[in-house]
Amino acid sequence: LETVSTSRPDTERDMPAVVAEFEAELASPQPTALSTGFRDLERYRLLAPATLAVLAARPGAGKTALALGIAVHAASKGHSVRLYSLEMGGTTLLQRMASGLSGVPLTAIINRSMSPDERERLTDTLRRIERLPMVIDDSPTVTARGVISRVQRAEARGHVDLVIVDYLQLMSTPGRSENRTQEVSQLSRGLKLLSKDLSCPFFVLSQLSRGPE
């Protein structure tokens, strides 16, 4: 025998209640979105509180470079940033950040072929990066549950202002899924729920297929 409850769930609201909530929001100032540092992106409010923004592009399109630019810009404004990189190691990301901020060519940094002036600029840049309120987690095997747990622990120690994940398809889930598309959807849902719970923007990169247009 199955008993069906007739009580309304807490999330069920009639239209007068929904309208009242919306009007209350209209009467209050609009929540401030974090700046991306890219003028053309500002109007989209990608980094508004409780927002999950997904950037999807093919390999080599510059997704990671954009994410690093956003991370550095937010951190330079004093915002706490957590970057989960499942593709590149922390040192590789640091090289890219340092190259972009110092103007020293990345190839010169990698090949150790910098001029004295470039080395001095790089050293000064590294000192600036050291002071940024940013944490890089480059564990290649982290699961969605692991990211959620780590972000929650970080939030308990102090407010997290921005979470970046690079990239979604490399994140694993417990067990084996026969449908990868469904699995990615579940990953996105978990991150979205966490962003709402913490009122924190999540910027997530996603890889598109190299298949034909």
mmCIF file of C-alpha atoms in Angstrom:
data_model
loop_
_atom_site.group_PDB
_atom_site.id
_atom_site.type_symbol
_atom_site.label_atom_id
_atom_site.label_comp_id
_atom_site.label_asym_id
_atom_site.label_seq_id
_atom_site.Cartn_x
_atom_site.Cartn_y
_atom_site.Cartn_z
ATOM 1 C CA LEU A 1 0.000 0.000 0.000
ATOM 2 C CA GLU A 2 1.440 3.362 -1.053
ATOM 3 C CA THR A 3 0.408 6.503 0.716
ATOM 4 C CA VAL A 4 0.437 9.677 -1.355
ATOM 5 C CA SER A 5 0.978 12.894 0.516
ATOM 6 C CA THR A 6 -1.351 15.758 -0.391
ATOM 7 C CA SER A 7 0.780 18.440 1.270
ATOM 8 C CA ARG A 8 2.371 21.013 -1.027
ATOM 9 C CA PRO A 9 6.174 20.928 -1.304
ATOM 10 C CA ASP A 10 8.075 23.941 0.003
ATOM 11 C CA THR A 11 9.131 24.863 -3.550
ATOM 12 C CA GLU A 12 5.554 24.980 -4.888
ATOM 13 C CA ARG A 13 4.141 28.512 -5.049
ATOM 14 C CA ASP A 14 1.104 29.995 -6.722
ATOM 15 C CA MET A 15 1.427 32.916 -9.119
ATOM 16 C CA PRO A 16 0.578 35.699 -6.618
ATOM 17 C CA ALA A 17 3.479 34.488 -4.476
ATOM 18 C CA VAL A 18 5.839 34.364 -7.446
ATOM 19 C CA VAL A 19 4.803 37.850 -8.592
ATOM 20 C CA ALA A 20 5.209 39.227 -5.056
ATOM 21 C CA GLU A 21 8.720 37.797 -4.855
ATOM 22 C CA PHE A 22 9.636 39.280 -8.232
ATOM 23 C CA GLU A 23 8.285 42.720 -7.287
ATOM 24 C CA ALA A 24 10.307 42.599 -4.077
ATOM 25 C CA GLU A 25 13.413 41.860 -6.140
ATOM 26 C CA LEU A 26 12.613 44.780 -8.469
ATOM 27 C CA ALA A 27 12.459 47.115 -5.481
ATOM 28 C CA SER A 28 15.954 46.120 -4.366
ATOM 29 C CA PRO A 29 19.258 47.007 -6.065
ATOM 30 C CA GLN A 30 20.376 44.606 -8.777
ATOM 31 C CA PRO A 31 22.991 42.134 -7.481
ATOM 32 C CA THR A 32 26.420 43.183 -8.649
ATOM 33 C CA ALA A 33 28.081 40.792 -11.069
ATOM 34 C CA LEU A 34 31.840 40.364 -10.898
ATOM 35 C CA SER A 35 33.698 41.998 -13.735
ATOM 36 C CA THR A 36 35.205 39.629 -16.301
ATOM 37 C CA GLY A 37 37.779 42.189 -17.408
ATOM 38 C CA PHE A 38 36.485 41.883 -20.972
ATOM 39 C CA ARG A 39 34.283 44.793 -22.043
ATOM 40 C CA ASP A 40 32.316 42.812 -24.662
ATOM 41 C CA LEU A 41 31.285 40.243 -22.030
ATOM 42 C CA GLU A 42 30.142 42.644 -19.316
ATOM 43 C CA ARG A 43 26.637 43.133 -20.676
ATOM 44 C CA TYR A 44 25.930 39.410 -20.311
ATOM 45 C CA ARG A 45 26.506 39.492 -16.514
ATOM 46 C CA LEU A 46 28.214 36.097 -16.714
ATOM 47 C CA LEU A 47 29.545 36.319 -13.167
ATOM 48 C CA ALA A 48 26.362 37.339 -11.368
ATOM 49 C CA PRO A 49 25.673 35.675 -7.988
ATOM 50 C CA ALA A 50 24.233 32.138 -8.185
ATOM 51 C CA THR A 51 24.954 31.945 -11.925
ATOM 52 C CA LEU A 52 26.393 28.987 -13.811
ATOM 53 C CA ALA A 53 27.974 30.228 -17.048
ATOM 54 C CA VAL A 54 29.178 27.580 -19.499
ATOM 55 C CA LEU A 55 31.632 28.500 -22.259
ATOM 56 C CA ALA A 56 31.696 25.832 -24.973
ATOM 57 C CA ALA A 57 34.207 25.860 -27.814
ATOM 58 C CA ARG A 58 36.395 23.551 -29.846
ATOM 59 C CA PRO A 59 39.941 22.636 -28.772
ATOM 60 C CA GLY A 60 42.461 25.410 -29.323
ATOM 61 C CA ALA A 61 39.863 28.187 -29.353
ATOM 62 C CA GLY A 62 41.359 29.921 -26.304
ATOM 63 C CA LYS A 63 38.950 28.787 -23.584
ATOM 64 C CA THR A 64 41.631 28.361 -20.937
ATOM 65 C CA ALA A 65 43.282 31.674 -21.813
ATOM 66 C CA LEU A 66 39.954 33.447 -21.378
ATOM 67 C CA ALA A 67 39.267 31.680 -18.084
ATOM 68 C CA LEU A 68 42.725 32.612 -16.781
ATOM 69 C CA GLY A 69 42.168 36.225 -17.780
ATOM 70 C CA ILE A 70 38.868 36.289 -15.908
ATOM 71 C CA ALA A 71 40.396 34.571 -12.859
ATOM 72 C CA VAL A 72 43.344 36.965 -12.641
ATOM 73 C CA HIS A 73 41.139 40.019 -13.164
ATOM 74 C CA ALA A 74 38.711 38.964 -10.423
ATOM 75 C CA ALA A 75 41.518 38.084 -8.012
ATOM 76 C CA SER A 76 43.295 41.379 -8.712
ATOM 77 C CA LYS A 77 40.125 43.109 -7.506
ATOM 78 C CA GLY A 78 40.361 41.246 -4.211
ATOM 79 C CA HIS A 79 37.836 38.510 -4.983
ATOM 80 C CA SER A 80 38.509 34.982 -3.778
ATOM 81 C CA VAL A 81 38.901 32.670 -6.789
ATOM 82 C CA ARG A 82 39.133 28.886 -6.947
ATOM 83 C CA LEU A 83 40.264 27.366 -10.235
ATOM 84 C CA TYR A 84 39.822 23.627 -10.820
ATOM 85 C CA SER A 85 41.987 22.586 -13.759
ATOM 86 C CA LEU A 86 41.542 19.007 -14.909
ATOM 87 C CA GLU A 87 43.550 19.486 -18.096
ATOM 88 C CA MET A 88 46.628 21.595 -17.279
ATOM 89 C CA GLY A 89 48.903 21.480 -14.264
ATOM 90 C CA GLY A 90 49.353 24.429 -11.949
ATOM 91 C CA THR A 91 52.830 25.250 -13.254
ATOM 92 C CA THR A 92 51.597 25.371 -16.849
ATOM 93 C CA LEU A 93 48.763 27.686 -15.843
ATOM 94 C CA LEU A 94 51.176 29.877 -13.914
ATOM 95 C CA GLN A 95 53.440 30.191 -16.961
ATOM 96 C CA ARG A 96 50.484 31.366 -19.020
ATOM 97 C CA MET A 97 49.360 33.830 -16.381
ATOM 98 C CA ALA A 98 52.860 35.227 -15.958
ATOM 99 C CA SER A 99 53.328 35.587 -19.717
ATOM 100 C CA GLY A 100 50.060 37.443 -20.141
ATOM 101 C CA LEU A 101 50.682 39.825 -17.246
ATOM 102 C CA SER A 102 54.360 40.505 -17.917
ATOM 103 C CA GLY A 103 54.319 40.632 -21.699
ATOM 104 C CA VAL A 104 57.174 38.128 -21.826
ATOM 105 C CA PRO A 105 56.561 35.613 -24.648
ATOM 106 C CA LEU A 106 55.434 32.226 -23.383
ATOM 107 C CA THR A 107 58.012 30.477 -25.582
ATOM 108 C CA ALA A 108 60.782 32.537 -23.960
ATOM 109 C CA ILE A 109 59.596 31.456 -20.502
ATOM 110 C CA ILE A 110 59.333 27.787 -21.472
ATOM 111 C CA ASN A 111 62.685 27.716 -23.274
ATOM 112 C CA ARG A 112 64.424 29.872 -20.624
ATOM 113 C CA SER A 113 65.542 32.236 -23.361
ATOM 114 C CA MET A 114 64.567 35.498 -21.670
ATOM 115 C CA SER A 115 66.605 38.646 -21.856
ATOM 116 C CA PRO A 116 67.672 40.255 -18.542
ATOM 117 C CA ASP A 117 64.841 42.785 -18.897
ATOM 118 C CA GLU A 118 62.279 40.045 -19.550
ATOM 119 C CA ARG A 119 63.514 38.016 -16.582
ATOM 120 C CA GLU A 120 63.174 41.056 -14.323
ATOM 121 C CA ARG A 121 59.645 41.711 -15.574
ATOM 122 C CA LEU A 122 58.745 38.067 -15.041
ATOM 123 C CA THR A 123 60.104 38.109 -11.484
ATOM 124 C CA ASP A 124 58.112 41.243 -10.657
ATOM 125 C CA THR A 125 54.993 39.641 -12.117
ATOM 126 C CA LEU A 126 55.452 36.469 -10.067
ATOM 127 C CA ARG A 127 55.602 38.567 -6.896
ATOM 128 C CA ARG A 128 52.262 40.147 -7.891
ATOM 129 C CA ILE A 129 50.705 36.761 -8.637
ATOM 130 C CA GLU A 130 51.806 35.444 -5.244
ATOM 131 C CA ARG A 131 49.590 38.006 -3.542
ATOM 132 C CA LEU A 132 46.440 37.137 -5.481
ATOM 133 C CA PRO A 133 43.611 35.503 -3.461
ATOM 134 C CA MET A 134 43.479 32.551 -5.840
ATOM 135 C CA VAL A 135 43.717 28.797 -5.328
ATOM 136 C CA ILE A 136 44.532 26.381 -8.159
ATOM 137 C CA ASP A 137 43.487 22.746 -7.791
ATOM 138 C CA ASP A 138 44.998 20.710 -10.630
ATOM 139 C CA SER A 139 43.934 17.218 -9.576
ATOM 140 C CA PRO A 140 43.189 15.426 -12.883
ATOM 141 C CA THR A 141 40.893 12.858 -11.261
ATOM 142 C CA VAL A 142 38.630 15.089 -9.210
ATOM 143 C CA THR A 143 34.940 14.187 -9.384
ATOM 144 C CA ALA A 144 31.948 16.506 -9.373
ATOM 145 C CA ARG A 145 31.302 15.448 -5.802
ATOM 146 C CA GLY A 146 34.923 16.247 -4.981
ATOM 147 C CA VAL A 147 34.686 19.752 -6.427
ATOM 148 C CA ILE A 148 31.453 20.374 -4.543
ATOM 149 C CA SER A 149 32.989 19.144 -1.300
ATOM 150 C CA ARG A 150 36.148 21.232 -1.728
ATOM 151 C CA VAL A 151 34.216 24.390 -2.562
ATOM 152 C CA GLN A 152 31.962 23.876 0.455
ATOM 153 C CA ARG A 153 34.987 23.464 2.739
ATOM 154 C CA ALA A 154 36.572 26.593 1.264
ATOM 155 C CA GLU A 155 33.336 28.516 1.811
ATOM 156 C CA ALA A 156 33.272 27.375 5.443
ATOM 157 C CA ARG A 157 36.764 28.859 5.920
ATOM 158 C CA GLY A 158 35.951 32.113 4.134
ATOM 159 C CA HIS A 159 33.721 33.399 1.338
ATOM 160 C CA VAL A 160 34.347 32.082 -2.184
ATOM 161 C CA ASP A 161 33.604 34.712 -4.834
ATOM 162 C CA LEU A 162 34.231 32.789 -8.060
ATOM 163 C CA VAL A 163 34.690 29.151 -9.077
ATOM 164 C CA ILE A 164 36.155 28.170 -12.462
ATOM 165 C CA VAL A 165 36.223 24.607 -13.846
ATOM 166 C CA ASP A 166 38.400 23.646 -16.844
ATOM 167 C CA TYR A 167 36.835 21.610 -18.258
ATOM 168 C CA LEU A 168 33.499 19.852 -17.714
ATOM 169 C CA GLN A 169 33.956 16.707 -19.825
ATOM 170 C CA LEU A 170 37.125 15.715 -17.940
ATOM 171 C CA MET A 171 35.261 15.628 -14.663
ATOM 172 C CA SER A 172 34.275 12.130 -13.612
ATOM 173 C CA THR A 173 31.248 10.906 -11.703
ATOM 174 C CA PRO A 174 31.005 7.901 -9.372
ATOM 175 C CA GLY A 175 30.053 4.682 -11.142
ATOM 176 C CA ARG A 176 29.783 4.038 -14.849
ATOM 177 C CA SER A 177 27.376 5.867 -17.118
ATOM 178 C CA GLU A 178 26.298 4.530 -20.511
ATOM 179 C CA ASN A 179 25.205 7.985 -21.630
ATOM 180 C CA ARG A 180 27.971 10.577 -21.459
ATOM 181 C CA THR A 181 25.618 13.395 -22.485
ATOM 182 C CA GLN A 182 23.319 12.601 -19.593
ATOM 183 C CA GLU A 183 26.313 12.375 -17.274
ATOM 184 C CA VAL A 184 27.543 15.845 -18.310
ATOM 185 C CA SER A 185 24.035 17.203 -17.732
ATOM 186 C CA GLN A 186 24.105 15.764 -14.218
ATOM 187 C CA LEU A 187 27.498 17.367 -13.599
ATOM 188 C CA SER A 188 26.167 20.736 -14.731
ATOM 189 C CA ARG A 189 23.117 20.381 -12.512
ATOM 190 C CA GLY A 190 25.245 19.621 -9.457
ATOM 191 C CA LEU A 191 27.425 22.679 -10.045
ATOM 192 C CA LYS A 192 24.364 24.859 -10.680
ATOM 193 C CA LEU A 193 22.772 23.787 -7.411
ATOM 194 C CA LEU A 194 25.983 24.588 -5.552
ATOM 195 C CA SER A 195 26.256 28.016 -7.190
ATOM 196 C CA LYS A 196 22.716 28.812 -6.042
ATOM 197 C CA ASP A 197 23.355 27.474 -2.559
ATOM 198 C CA LEU A 198 26.483 29.603 -2.124
ATOM 199 C CA SER A 199 25.195 32.545 -4.217
ATOM 200 C CA CYS A 200 28.498 32.293 -6.055
ATOM 201 C CA PRO A 201 29.147 32.481 -9.812
ATOM 202 C CA PHE A 202 30.559 29.391 -11.521
ATOM 203 C CA PHE A 203 32.383 29.752 -14.843
ATOM 204 C CA VAL A 204 32.662 26.330 -16.485
ATOM 205 C CA LEU A 205 34.481 25.460 -19.701
ATOM 206 C CA SER A 206 33.135 22.782 -22.022
ATOM 207 C CA GLN A 207 34.819 21.051 -24.954
ATOM 208 C CA LEU A 208 33.022 20.764 -28.269
ATOM 209 C CA SER A 209 33.728 17.989 -30.741
ATOM 210 C CA ARG A 210 36.303 18.472 -33.493
ATOM 211 C CA GLY A 211 33.765 16.986 -35.920
ATOM 212 C CA PRO A 212 32.703 18.742 -39.108
ATOM 213 C CA GLU A 213 30.640 21.923 -38.977
#
